[in-house]
Coordinates of C-alpha atoms in Angstrom, one line a residue:
X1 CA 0.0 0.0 0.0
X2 CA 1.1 3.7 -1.1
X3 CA -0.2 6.3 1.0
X4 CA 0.6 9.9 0.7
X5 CA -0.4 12.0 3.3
X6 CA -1.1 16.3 2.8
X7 CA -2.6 18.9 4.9
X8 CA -5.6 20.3 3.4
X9 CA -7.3 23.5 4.6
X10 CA -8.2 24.7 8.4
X11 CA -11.3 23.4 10.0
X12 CA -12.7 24.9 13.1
X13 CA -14.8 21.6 15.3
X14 CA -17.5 21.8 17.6
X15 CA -16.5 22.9 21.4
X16 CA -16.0 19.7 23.1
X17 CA -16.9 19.4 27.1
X18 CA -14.1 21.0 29.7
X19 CA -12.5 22.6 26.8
X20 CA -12.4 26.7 27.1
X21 CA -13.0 27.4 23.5
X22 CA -13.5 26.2 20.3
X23 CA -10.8 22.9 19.2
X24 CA -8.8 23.6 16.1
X25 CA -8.2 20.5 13.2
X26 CA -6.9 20.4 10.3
X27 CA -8.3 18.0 7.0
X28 CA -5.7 15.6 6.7
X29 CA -6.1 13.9 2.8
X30 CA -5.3 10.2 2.5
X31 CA -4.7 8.2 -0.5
X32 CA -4.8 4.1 -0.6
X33 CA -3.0 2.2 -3.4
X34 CA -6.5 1.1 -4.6
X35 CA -7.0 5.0 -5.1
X36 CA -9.8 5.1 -2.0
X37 CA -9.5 8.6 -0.8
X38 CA -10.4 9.3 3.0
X39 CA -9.6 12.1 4.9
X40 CA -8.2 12.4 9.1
X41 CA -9.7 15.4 10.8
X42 CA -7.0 16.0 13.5
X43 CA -5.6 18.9 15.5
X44 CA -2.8 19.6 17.9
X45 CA -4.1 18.6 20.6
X46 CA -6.5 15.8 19.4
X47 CA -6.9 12.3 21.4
X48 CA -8.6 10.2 19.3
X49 CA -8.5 11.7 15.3
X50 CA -11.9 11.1 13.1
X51 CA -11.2 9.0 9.9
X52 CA -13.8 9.8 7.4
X53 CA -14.3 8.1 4.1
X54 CA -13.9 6.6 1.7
X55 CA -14.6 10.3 0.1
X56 CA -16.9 9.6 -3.5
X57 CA -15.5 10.9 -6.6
X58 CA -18.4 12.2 -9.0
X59 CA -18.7 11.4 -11.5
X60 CA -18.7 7.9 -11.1
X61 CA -16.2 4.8 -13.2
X62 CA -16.0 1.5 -13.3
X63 CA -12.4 1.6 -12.0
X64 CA -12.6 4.5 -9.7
X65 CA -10.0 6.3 -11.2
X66 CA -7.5 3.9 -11.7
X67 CA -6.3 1.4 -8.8
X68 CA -2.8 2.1 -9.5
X69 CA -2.7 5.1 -7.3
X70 CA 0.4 6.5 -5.9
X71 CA 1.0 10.2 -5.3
X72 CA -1.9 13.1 -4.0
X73 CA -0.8 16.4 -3.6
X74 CA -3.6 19.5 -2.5
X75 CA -3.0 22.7 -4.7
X76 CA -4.9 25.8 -2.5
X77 CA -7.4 27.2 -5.0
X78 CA -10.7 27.8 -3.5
X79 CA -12.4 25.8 -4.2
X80 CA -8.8 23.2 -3.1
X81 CA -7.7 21.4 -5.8
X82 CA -6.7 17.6 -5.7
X83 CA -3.9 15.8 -7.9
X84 CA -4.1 12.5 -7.9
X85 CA -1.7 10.2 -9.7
X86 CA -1.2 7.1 -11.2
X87 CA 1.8 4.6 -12.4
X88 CA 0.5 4.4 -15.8
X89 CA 0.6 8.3 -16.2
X90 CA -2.5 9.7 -15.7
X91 CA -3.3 12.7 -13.2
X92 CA -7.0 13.7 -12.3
X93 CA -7.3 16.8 -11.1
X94 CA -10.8 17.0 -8.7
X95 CA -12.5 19.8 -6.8
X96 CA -12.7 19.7 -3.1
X97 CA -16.1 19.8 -2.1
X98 CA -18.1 20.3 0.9
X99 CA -20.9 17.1 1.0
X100 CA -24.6 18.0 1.6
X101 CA -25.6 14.4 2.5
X102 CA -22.3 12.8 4.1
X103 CA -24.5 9.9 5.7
X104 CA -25.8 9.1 2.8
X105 CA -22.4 9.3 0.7
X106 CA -21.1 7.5 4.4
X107 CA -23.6 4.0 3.7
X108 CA -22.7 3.8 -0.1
X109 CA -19.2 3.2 0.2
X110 CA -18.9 1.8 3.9
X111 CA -18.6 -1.5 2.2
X112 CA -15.6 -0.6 0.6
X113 CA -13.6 0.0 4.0
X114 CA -11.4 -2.3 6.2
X115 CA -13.1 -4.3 9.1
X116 CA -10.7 -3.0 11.5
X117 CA -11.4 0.6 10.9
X118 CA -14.1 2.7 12.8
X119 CA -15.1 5.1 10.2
X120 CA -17.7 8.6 10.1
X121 CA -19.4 10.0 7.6
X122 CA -17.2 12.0 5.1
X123 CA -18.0 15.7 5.2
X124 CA -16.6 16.6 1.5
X125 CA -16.6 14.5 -1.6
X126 CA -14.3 15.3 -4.9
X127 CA -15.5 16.2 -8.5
X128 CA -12.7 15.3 -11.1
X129 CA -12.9 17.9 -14.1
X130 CA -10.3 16.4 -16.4
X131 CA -7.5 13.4 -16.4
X132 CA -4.0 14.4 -18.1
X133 CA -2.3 11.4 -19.4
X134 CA 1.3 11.9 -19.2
X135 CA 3.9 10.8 -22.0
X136 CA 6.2 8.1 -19.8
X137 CA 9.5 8.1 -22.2
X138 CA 9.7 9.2 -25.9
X139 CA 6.8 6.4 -27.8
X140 CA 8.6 4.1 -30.0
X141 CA 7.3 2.7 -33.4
X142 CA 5.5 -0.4 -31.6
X143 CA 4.5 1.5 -29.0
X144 CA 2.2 4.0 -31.1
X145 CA 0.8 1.4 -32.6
X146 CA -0.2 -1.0 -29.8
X147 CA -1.5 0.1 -26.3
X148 CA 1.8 1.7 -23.7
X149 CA 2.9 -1.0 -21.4
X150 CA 5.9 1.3 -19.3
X151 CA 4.4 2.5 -16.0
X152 CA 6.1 3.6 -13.1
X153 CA 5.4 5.5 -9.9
X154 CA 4.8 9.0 -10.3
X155 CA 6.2 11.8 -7.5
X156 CA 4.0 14.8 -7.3
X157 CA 5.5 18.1 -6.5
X158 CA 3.6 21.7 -6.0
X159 CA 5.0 24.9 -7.4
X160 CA 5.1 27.1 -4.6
X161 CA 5.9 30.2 -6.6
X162 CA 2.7 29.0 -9.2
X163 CA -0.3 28.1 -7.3
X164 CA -1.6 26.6 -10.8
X165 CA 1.5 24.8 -11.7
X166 CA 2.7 21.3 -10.5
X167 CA 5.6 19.1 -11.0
X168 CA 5.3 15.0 -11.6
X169 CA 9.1 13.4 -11.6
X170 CA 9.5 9.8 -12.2
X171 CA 11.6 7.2 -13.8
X172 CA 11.2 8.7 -17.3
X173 CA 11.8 12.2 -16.5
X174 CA 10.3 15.1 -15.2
X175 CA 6.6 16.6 -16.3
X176 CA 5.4 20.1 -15.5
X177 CA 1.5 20.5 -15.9
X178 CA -0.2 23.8 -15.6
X179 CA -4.1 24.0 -14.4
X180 CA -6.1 26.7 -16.7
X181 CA -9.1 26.8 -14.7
X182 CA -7.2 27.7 -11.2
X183 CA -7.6 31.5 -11.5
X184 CA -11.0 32.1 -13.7
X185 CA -12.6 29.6 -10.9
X186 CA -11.0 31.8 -8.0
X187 CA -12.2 35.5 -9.5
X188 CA -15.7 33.3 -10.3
X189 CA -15.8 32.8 -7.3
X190 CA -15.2 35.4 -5.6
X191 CA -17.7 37.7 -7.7
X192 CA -21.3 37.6 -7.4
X193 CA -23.1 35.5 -9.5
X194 CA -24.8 36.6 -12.8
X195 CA -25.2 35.5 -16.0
X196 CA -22.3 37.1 -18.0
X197 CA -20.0 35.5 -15.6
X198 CA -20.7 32.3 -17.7
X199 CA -19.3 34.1 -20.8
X200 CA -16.5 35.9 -19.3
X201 CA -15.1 33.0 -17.2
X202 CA -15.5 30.3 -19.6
X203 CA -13.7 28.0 -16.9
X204 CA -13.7 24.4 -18.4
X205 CA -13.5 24.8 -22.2
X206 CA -10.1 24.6 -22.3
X207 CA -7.7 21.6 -20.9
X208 CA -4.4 22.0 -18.7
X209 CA -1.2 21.8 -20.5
X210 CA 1.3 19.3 -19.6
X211 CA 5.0 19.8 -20.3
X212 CA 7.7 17.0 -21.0
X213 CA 10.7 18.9 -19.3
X214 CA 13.7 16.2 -19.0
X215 CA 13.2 12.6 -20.9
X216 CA 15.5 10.0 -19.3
X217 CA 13.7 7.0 -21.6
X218 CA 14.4 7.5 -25.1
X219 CA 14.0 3.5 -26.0
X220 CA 12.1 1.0 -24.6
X221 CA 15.2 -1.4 -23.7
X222 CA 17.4 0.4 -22.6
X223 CA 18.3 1.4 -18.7
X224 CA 16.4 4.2 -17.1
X225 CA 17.9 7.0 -15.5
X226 CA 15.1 7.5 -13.1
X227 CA 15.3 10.6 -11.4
X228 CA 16.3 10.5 -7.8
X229 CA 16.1 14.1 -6.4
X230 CA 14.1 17.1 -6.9
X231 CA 13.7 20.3 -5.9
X232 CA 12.8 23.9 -6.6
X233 CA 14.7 27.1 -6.3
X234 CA 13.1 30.3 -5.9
X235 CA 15.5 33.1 -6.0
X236 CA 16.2 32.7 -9.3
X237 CA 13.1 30.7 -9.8
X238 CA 14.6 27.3 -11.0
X239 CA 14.9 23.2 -10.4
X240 CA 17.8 21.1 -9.9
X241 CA 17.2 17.3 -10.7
X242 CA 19.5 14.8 -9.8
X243 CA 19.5 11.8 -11.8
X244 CA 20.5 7.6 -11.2
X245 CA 23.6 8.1 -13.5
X246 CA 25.2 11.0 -11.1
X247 CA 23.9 13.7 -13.5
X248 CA 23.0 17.1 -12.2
X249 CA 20.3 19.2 -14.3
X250 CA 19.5 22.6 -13.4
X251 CA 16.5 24.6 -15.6
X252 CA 14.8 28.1 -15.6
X253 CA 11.6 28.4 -14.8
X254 CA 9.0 31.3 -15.6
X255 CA 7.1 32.2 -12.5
X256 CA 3.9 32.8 -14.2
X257 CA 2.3 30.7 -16.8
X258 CA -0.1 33.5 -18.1
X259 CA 3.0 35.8 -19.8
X260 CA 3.2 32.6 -22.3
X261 CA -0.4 31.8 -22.9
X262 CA -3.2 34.3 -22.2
X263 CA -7.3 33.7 -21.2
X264 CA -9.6 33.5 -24.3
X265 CA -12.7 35.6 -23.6
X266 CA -15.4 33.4 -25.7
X267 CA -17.7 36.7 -25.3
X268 CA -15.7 39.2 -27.6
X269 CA -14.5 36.0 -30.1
X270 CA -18.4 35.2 -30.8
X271 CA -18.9 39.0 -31.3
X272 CA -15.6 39.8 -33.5
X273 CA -17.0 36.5 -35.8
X274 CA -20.7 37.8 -36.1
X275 CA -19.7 41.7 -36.7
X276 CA -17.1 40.5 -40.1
X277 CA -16.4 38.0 -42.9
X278 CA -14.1 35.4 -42.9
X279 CA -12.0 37.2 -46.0
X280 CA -12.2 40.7 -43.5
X281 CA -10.8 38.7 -40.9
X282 CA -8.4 36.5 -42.6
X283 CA -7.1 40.3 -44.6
X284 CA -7.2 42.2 -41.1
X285 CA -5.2 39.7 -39.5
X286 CA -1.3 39.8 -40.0
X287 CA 0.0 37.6 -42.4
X288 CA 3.1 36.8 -40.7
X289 CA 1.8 36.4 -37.4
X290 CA -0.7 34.3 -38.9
X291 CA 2.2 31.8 -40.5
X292 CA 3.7 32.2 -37.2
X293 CA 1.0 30.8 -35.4
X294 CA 0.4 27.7 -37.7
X295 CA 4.5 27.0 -37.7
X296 CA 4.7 27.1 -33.8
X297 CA 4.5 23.7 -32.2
X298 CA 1.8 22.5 -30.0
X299 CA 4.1 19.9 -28.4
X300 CA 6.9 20.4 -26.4
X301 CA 10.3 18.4 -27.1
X302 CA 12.1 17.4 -23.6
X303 CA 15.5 17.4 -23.0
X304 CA 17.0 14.0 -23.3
X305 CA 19.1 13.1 -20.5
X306 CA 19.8 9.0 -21.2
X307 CA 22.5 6.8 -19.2
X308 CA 25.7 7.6 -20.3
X309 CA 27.6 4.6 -18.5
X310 CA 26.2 2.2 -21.8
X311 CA 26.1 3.0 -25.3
X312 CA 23.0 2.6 -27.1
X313 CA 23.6 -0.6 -30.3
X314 CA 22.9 0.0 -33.4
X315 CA 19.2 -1.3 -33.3
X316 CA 19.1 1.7 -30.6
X317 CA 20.1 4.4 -32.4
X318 CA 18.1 3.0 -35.4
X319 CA 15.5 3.5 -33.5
X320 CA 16.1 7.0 -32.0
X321 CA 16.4 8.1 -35.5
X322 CA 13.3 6.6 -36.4
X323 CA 11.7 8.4 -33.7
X324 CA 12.7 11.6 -34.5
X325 CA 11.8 11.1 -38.1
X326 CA 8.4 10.2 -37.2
X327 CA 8.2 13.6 -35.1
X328 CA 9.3 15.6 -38.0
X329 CA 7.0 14.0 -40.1
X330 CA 3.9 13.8 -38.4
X331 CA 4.4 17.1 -36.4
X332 CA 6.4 19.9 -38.2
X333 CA 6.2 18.7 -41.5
X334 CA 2.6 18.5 -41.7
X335 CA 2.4 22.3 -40.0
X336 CA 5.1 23.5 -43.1
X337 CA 2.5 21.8 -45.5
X338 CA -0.7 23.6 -43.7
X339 CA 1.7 26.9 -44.3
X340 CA 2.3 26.3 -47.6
X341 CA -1.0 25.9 -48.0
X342 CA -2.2 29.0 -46.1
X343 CA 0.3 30.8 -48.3
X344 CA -1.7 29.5 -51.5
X345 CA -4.5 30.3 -49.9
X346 CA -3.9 33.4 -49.1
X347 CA -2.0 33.9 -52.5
X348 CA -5.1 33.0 -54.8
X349 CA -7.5 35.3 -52.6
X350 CA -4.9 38.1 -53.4
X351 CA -5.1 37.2 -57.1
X352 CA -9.3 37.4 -57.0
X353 CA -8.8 40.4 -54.9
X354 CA -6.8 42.3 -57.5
X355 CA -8.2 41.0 -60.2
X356 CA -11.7 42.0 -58.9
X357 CA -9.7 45.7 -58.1
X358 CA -8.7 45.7 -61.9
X359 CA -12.1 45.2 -63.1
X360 CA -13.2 47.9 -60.8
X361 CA -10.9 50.5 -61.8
X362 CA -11.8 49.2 -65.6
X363 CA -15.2 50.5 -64.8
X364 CA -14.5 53.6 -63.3
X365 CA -12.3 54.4 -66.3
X366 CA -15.3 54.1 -68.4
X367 CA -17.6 55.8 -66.0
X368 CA -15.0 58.6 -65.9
X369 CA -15.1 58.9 -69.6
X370 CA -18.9 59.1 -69.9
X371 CA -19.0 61.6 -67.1
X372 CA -16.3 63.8 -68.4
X373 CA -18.7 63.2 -72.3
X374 CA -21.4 64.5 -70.3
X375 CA -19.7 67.3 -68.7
X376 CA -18.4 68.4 -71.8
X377 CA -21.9 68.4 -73.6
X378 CA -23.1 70.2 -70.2
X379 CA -20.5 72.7 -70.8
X380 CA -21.4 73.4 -74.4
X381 CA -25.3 73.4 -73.8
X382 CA -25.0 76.1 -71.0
X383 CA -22.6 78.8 -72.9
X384 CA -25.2 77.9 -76.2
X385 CA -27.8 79.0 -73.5
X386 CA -25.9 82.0 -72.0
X387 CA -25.4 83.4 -75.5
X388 CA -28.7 82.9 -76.1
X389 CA -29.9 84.5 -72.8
X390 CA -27.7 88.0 -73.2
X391 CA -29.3 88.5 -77.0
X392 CA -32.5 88.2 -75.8
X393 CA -31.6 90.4 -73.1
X394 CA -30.1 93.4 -75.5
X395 CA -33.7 93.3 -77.4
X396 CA -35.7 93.8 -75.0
X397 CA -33.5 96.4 -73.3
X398 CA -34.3 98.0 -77.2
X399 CA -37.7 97.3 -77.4
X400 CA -38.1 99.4 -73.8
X401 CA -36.1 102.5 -75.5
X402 CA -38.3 102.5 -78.6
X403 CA -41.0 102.4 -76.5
X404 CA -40.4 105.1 -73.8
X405 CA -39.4 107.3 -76.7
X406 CA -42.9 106.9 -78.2
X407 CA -44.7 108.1 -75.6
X408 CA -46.7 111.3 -76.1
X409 CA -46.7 112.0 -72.2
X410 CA -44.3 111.1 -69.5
X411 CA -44.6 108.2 -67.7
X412 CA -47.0 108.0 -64.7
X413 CA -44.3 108.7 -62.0
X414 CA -43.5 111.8 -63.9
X415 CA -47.1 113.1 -63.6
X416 CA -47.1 111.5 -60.0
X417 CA -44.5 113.7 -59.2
X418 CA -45.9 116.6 -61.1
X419 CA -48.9 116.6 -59.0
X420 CA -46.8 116.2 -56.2
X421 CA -44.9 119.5 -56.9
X422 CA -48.4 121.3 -57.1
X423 CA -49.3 120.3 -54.0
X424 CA -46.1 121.6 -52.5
X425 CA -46.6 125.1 -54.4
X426 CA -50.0 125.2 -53.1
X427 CA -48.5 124.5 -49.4
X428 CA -46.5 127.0 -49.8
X429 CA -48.5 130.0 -51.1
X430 CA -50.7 129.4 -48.2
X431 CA -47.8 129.3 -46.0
X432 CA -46.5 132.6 -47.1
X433 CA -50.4 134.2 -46.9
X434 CA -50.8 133.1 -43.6
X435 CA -47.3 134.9 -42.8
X436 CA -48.1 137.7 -43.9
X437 CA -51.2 138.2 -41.9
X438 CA -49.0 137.4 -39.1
X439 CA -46.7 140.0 -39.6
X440 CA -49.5 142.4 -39.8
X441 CA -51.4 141.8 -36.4
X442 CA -48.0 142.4 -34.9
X443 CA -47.4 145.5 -36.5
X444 CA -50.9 146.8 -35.4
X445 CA -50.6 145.3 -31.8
X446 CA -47.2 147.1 -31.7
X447 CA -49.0 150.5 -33.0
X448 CA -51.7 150.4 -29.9
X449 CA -48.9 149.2 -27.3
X450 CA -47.1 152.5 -28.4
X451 CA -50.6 154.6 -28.1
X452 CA -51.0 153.4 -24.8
X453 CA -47.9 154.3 -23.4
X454 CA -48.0 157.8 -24.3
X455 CA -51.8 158.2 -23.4
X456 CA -50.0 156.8 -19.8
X457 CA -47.3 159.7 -19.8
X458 CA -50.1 162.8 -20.3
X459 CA -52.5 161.7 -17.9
X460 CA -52.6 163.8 -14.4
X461 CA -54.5 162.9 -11.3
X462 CA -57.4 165.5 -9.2
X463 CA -59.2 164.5 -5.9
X464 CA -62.6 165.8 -5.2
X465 CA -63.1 168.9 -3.4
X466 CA -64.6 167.0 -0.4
X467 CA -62.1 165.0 -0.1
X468 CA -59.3 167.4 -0.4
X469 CA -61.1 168.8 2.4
X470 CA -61.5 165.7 4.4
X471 CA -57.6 165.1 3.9
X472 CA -56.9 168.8 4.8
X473 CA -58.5 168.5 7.9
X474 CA -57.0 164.9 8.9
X475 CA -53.7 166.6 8.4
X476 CA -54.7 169.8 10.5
X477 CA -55.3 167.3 13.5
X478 CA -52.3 165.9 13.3
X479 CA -50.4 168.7 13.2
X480 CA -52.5 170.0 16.3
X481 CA -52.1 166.6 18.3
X482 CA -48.2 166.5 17.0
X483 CA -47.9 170.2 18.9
X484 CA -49.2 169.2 22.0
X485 CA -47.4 166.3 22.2
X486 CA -44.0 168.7 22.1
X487 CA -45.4 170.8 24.7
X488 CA -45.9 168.1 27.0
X489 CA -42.3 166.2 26.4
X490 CA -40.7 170.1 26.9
X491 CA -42.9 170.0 30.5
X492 CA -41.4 167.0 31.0
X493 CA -38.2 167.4 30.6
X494 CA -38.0 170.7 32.3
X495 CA -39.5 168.7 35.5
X496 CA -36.7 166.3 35.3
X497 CA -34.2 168.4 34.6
X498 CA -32.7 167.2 31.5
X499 CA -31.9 170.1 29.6

């Protein structure tokens, strides 16, 4: 039995009696050679740990996901992540999922444990999105014929600079596999959910990329050079493998996946393809990026790192070569005949593109000539008409002298102003009349204002006898009362003695 053995994610139990507070344990994930997965809730300072399982993998196979299992390792997305492993090569890579009915999932596979193990209900279950089947040695001509035979145990190994990259070493090298739907299923999750999530994460359409790194089994014969150590550097971000024939390999490694390969967005694709025509599309593209594209291998060649205590025989090396003639055959030579056969492609669209753009500008010629015909007959027409236009003009401009000049009277604006000028004279006879007669009521009003004021200088006042009389005597009184009053002011002052 293989077990491997990972810690998981916190989990915070149930406040057990005398404790103060709440009792901290951990997930611990198991793995059986059979590939039964069960999982150890334990803690620090746990008595008796809880062994749940076996956990059910959905969806469900005849052969459970192979019963050659031999490595687990937990990568710590959110959901987590679970790589399990096989000796024939395969991976599965399962979410880690929280179980809604554990005591039912807990009676369905309770006959699949061991008699001598108490076991709960499992609280999580696993959902397997994809299996990666990895390349175990470089395939041979009988091998790609018939099914692989070579299996060996594989060793898993998490990035911990790449939370969606993971390493698988074994006896035929070394494997890096990168997850795809790691980061669009942690932003989906985090984000609430709506409908144009589904089109801007499109999460499973496309499949995780494994890479063949080192290759230590070029023949199917001849002694592995199984790799004994591995580890990871991170400052500069590397690995160093150590191999059964004493060899040391060191690599580079790029920290993140996404500056080589980059999310499709399935949204803007679908809209880019309904908005233009395949001819737009294929003409807006660029033509060397395009060739580019379809040159650039999809597979990855590993370095070949073979046991250099032997040398391969003849039948070896025959074979080595055949290898590689197969790979140039049925991988890059095929991709230089689909880009010679974009280039003719692209060649003959060219040659109905410019001949359709000769027949065009044939057209236009003509259509330039008849419009330039017609402009010309334009231009003749309207200088026939102006000629025609300023005669016509200068005769009647004639036929209005001879007229005028046959008159016997003038015009009716001549005799409109003639009455007009009548009127005036008229205005202004009575004008000057009425002046006149102006100018002689002052001249007589003058006269009698002169009259008057010598009439003024010779008249002379007389008062009545009586009342010359009457003002006689008034003034006789007073002179008498006057008198006295003199007397008396003398007696006076001759009694006071002021003189």
């Amino acid at each position: 039995m293989n077990d491997s053995v990972i810690a998981q994610k916190n989990k915070k139990a149930p406040p057990t009696a005398g404790a103060g507070g709440t009792k901290v344990e951990w997930p611990i994930v198991i793995l059986r050679g059979d590939g039964n997965v069960y999982v150890l809730c334990a803690g620090i300072d746990t008595n008796r740990p809880k062994l749940q399982g076996p956990i059910s993998i959905q969806p469900q196979v005849d052969d459970n996901y192979g019963l050659d299992s031999c490595s687990l390792i937990v990568i710590p997305t959110l959901p987590p992540t679970v790589i399990i492993a096989e000796s024939t090569g395969k991976t599965h890579h399962a979410l880690f999922l929280e179980e809604s009915c554990p005591l039912e999932r807990s009676l369905t596979s309770e006959q699949l444990a061991d008699s001598n193990l108490t076991l709960h209900p499992c609280e999580w279950y696993l959902h397997v999105l994809e299996t990666v089947e990895l390349e175990l040695g470089l395939p041979s001509v009988a091998e790609t014929k018939e099914a692989k035979s070579y299996s060996c145990p594989l060793h898993l190994k998490r990035d911990p600079l790449n939370e969606a990259r993971y390493f698988a070493y074994h006896n035929a090298g070394l494997h890096a596999v990168t997850l795809d739907f790691t980061r669009p299923l942690h932003e989906f999750v985090q984000q609430e959910g709506t409908d144009e999530l589904v089109e801007k994460y499109p999460l499973f359409n496309s499949h995780s990329r494994a890479e063949y790194v080192v290759c230590t089994k070029a023949l199917q014969n001849a002694n592995t050079n199984a790799v004994l150590g591995f580890t990871l550097l991170q400052s500069p971000s590397g690995l160093v493998l150590f191999l059964a024939s004493g060899q040391v390999v060191s690599l580079d490694l790029i920290t993140d996946h996404s500056l080589i390969r980059k999310w499709p967005l399935s949204g803007s694709t679908k809209k880019a393809g309904n908005s233009e025509s395949p001819i737009k599309n294929m003409l807006k593209d660029s033509f060397q990026k395009r060739i580019q594209s379809i040159l650039r291998s999809g597979l990855t060649q590993p370095i070949l790192k073979l046991d250099q205590s032997t040398e391969p025989t003849p039948q070896e090396a025959f074979e080595l070569l055949t290898q590689a003639t197969r790979m140039l055959r049925e991988n890059y030579f095929v991709r230089h005949d689909k880009a010679r056969q974009e280039i003719e492609k692209r060649e003959h669209v060219l040659k109905l593109l410019k001949q359709q753009q000769l027949n065009d500008i044939e057209e236009l010629q003509a259509e330039k000539q008849k419009i330039r015909a017609t402009a010309e007959r334009l231009a003749e027409t309207y200088e026939d008409l102006c000629d025609k236009q300023n005669s016509l003009f200068k005769r009647a401009q004639e036929v209005v002298r001879l007229a005028t000049l046959r008159l016997p009277k003038g015009s009716f604006s001549e005799k409109q102003f003639t009455e007009r000028i009548e009127k005036i004279h008229q205005s202004v006879k009575m004008l000057q009349k009425n002046v006149d007669q102006a100018k002689q009521k002052i001249t007589t009003q003058q006269m009698e204002l002169e009259m008057k004021k010598k009439t003024a200088k010779e008249k002379t006042f007389t008062l009545p006898v009586k009342q010359e009389d009457i003002i006689k005597q008034i003034i006789g009184e007073m002179y008498t009362q006057i008198d006295s009053n003199v007397k008396d002011v003398k007696k006076m002052n001759n009694i006071l003695n002021l003189t």
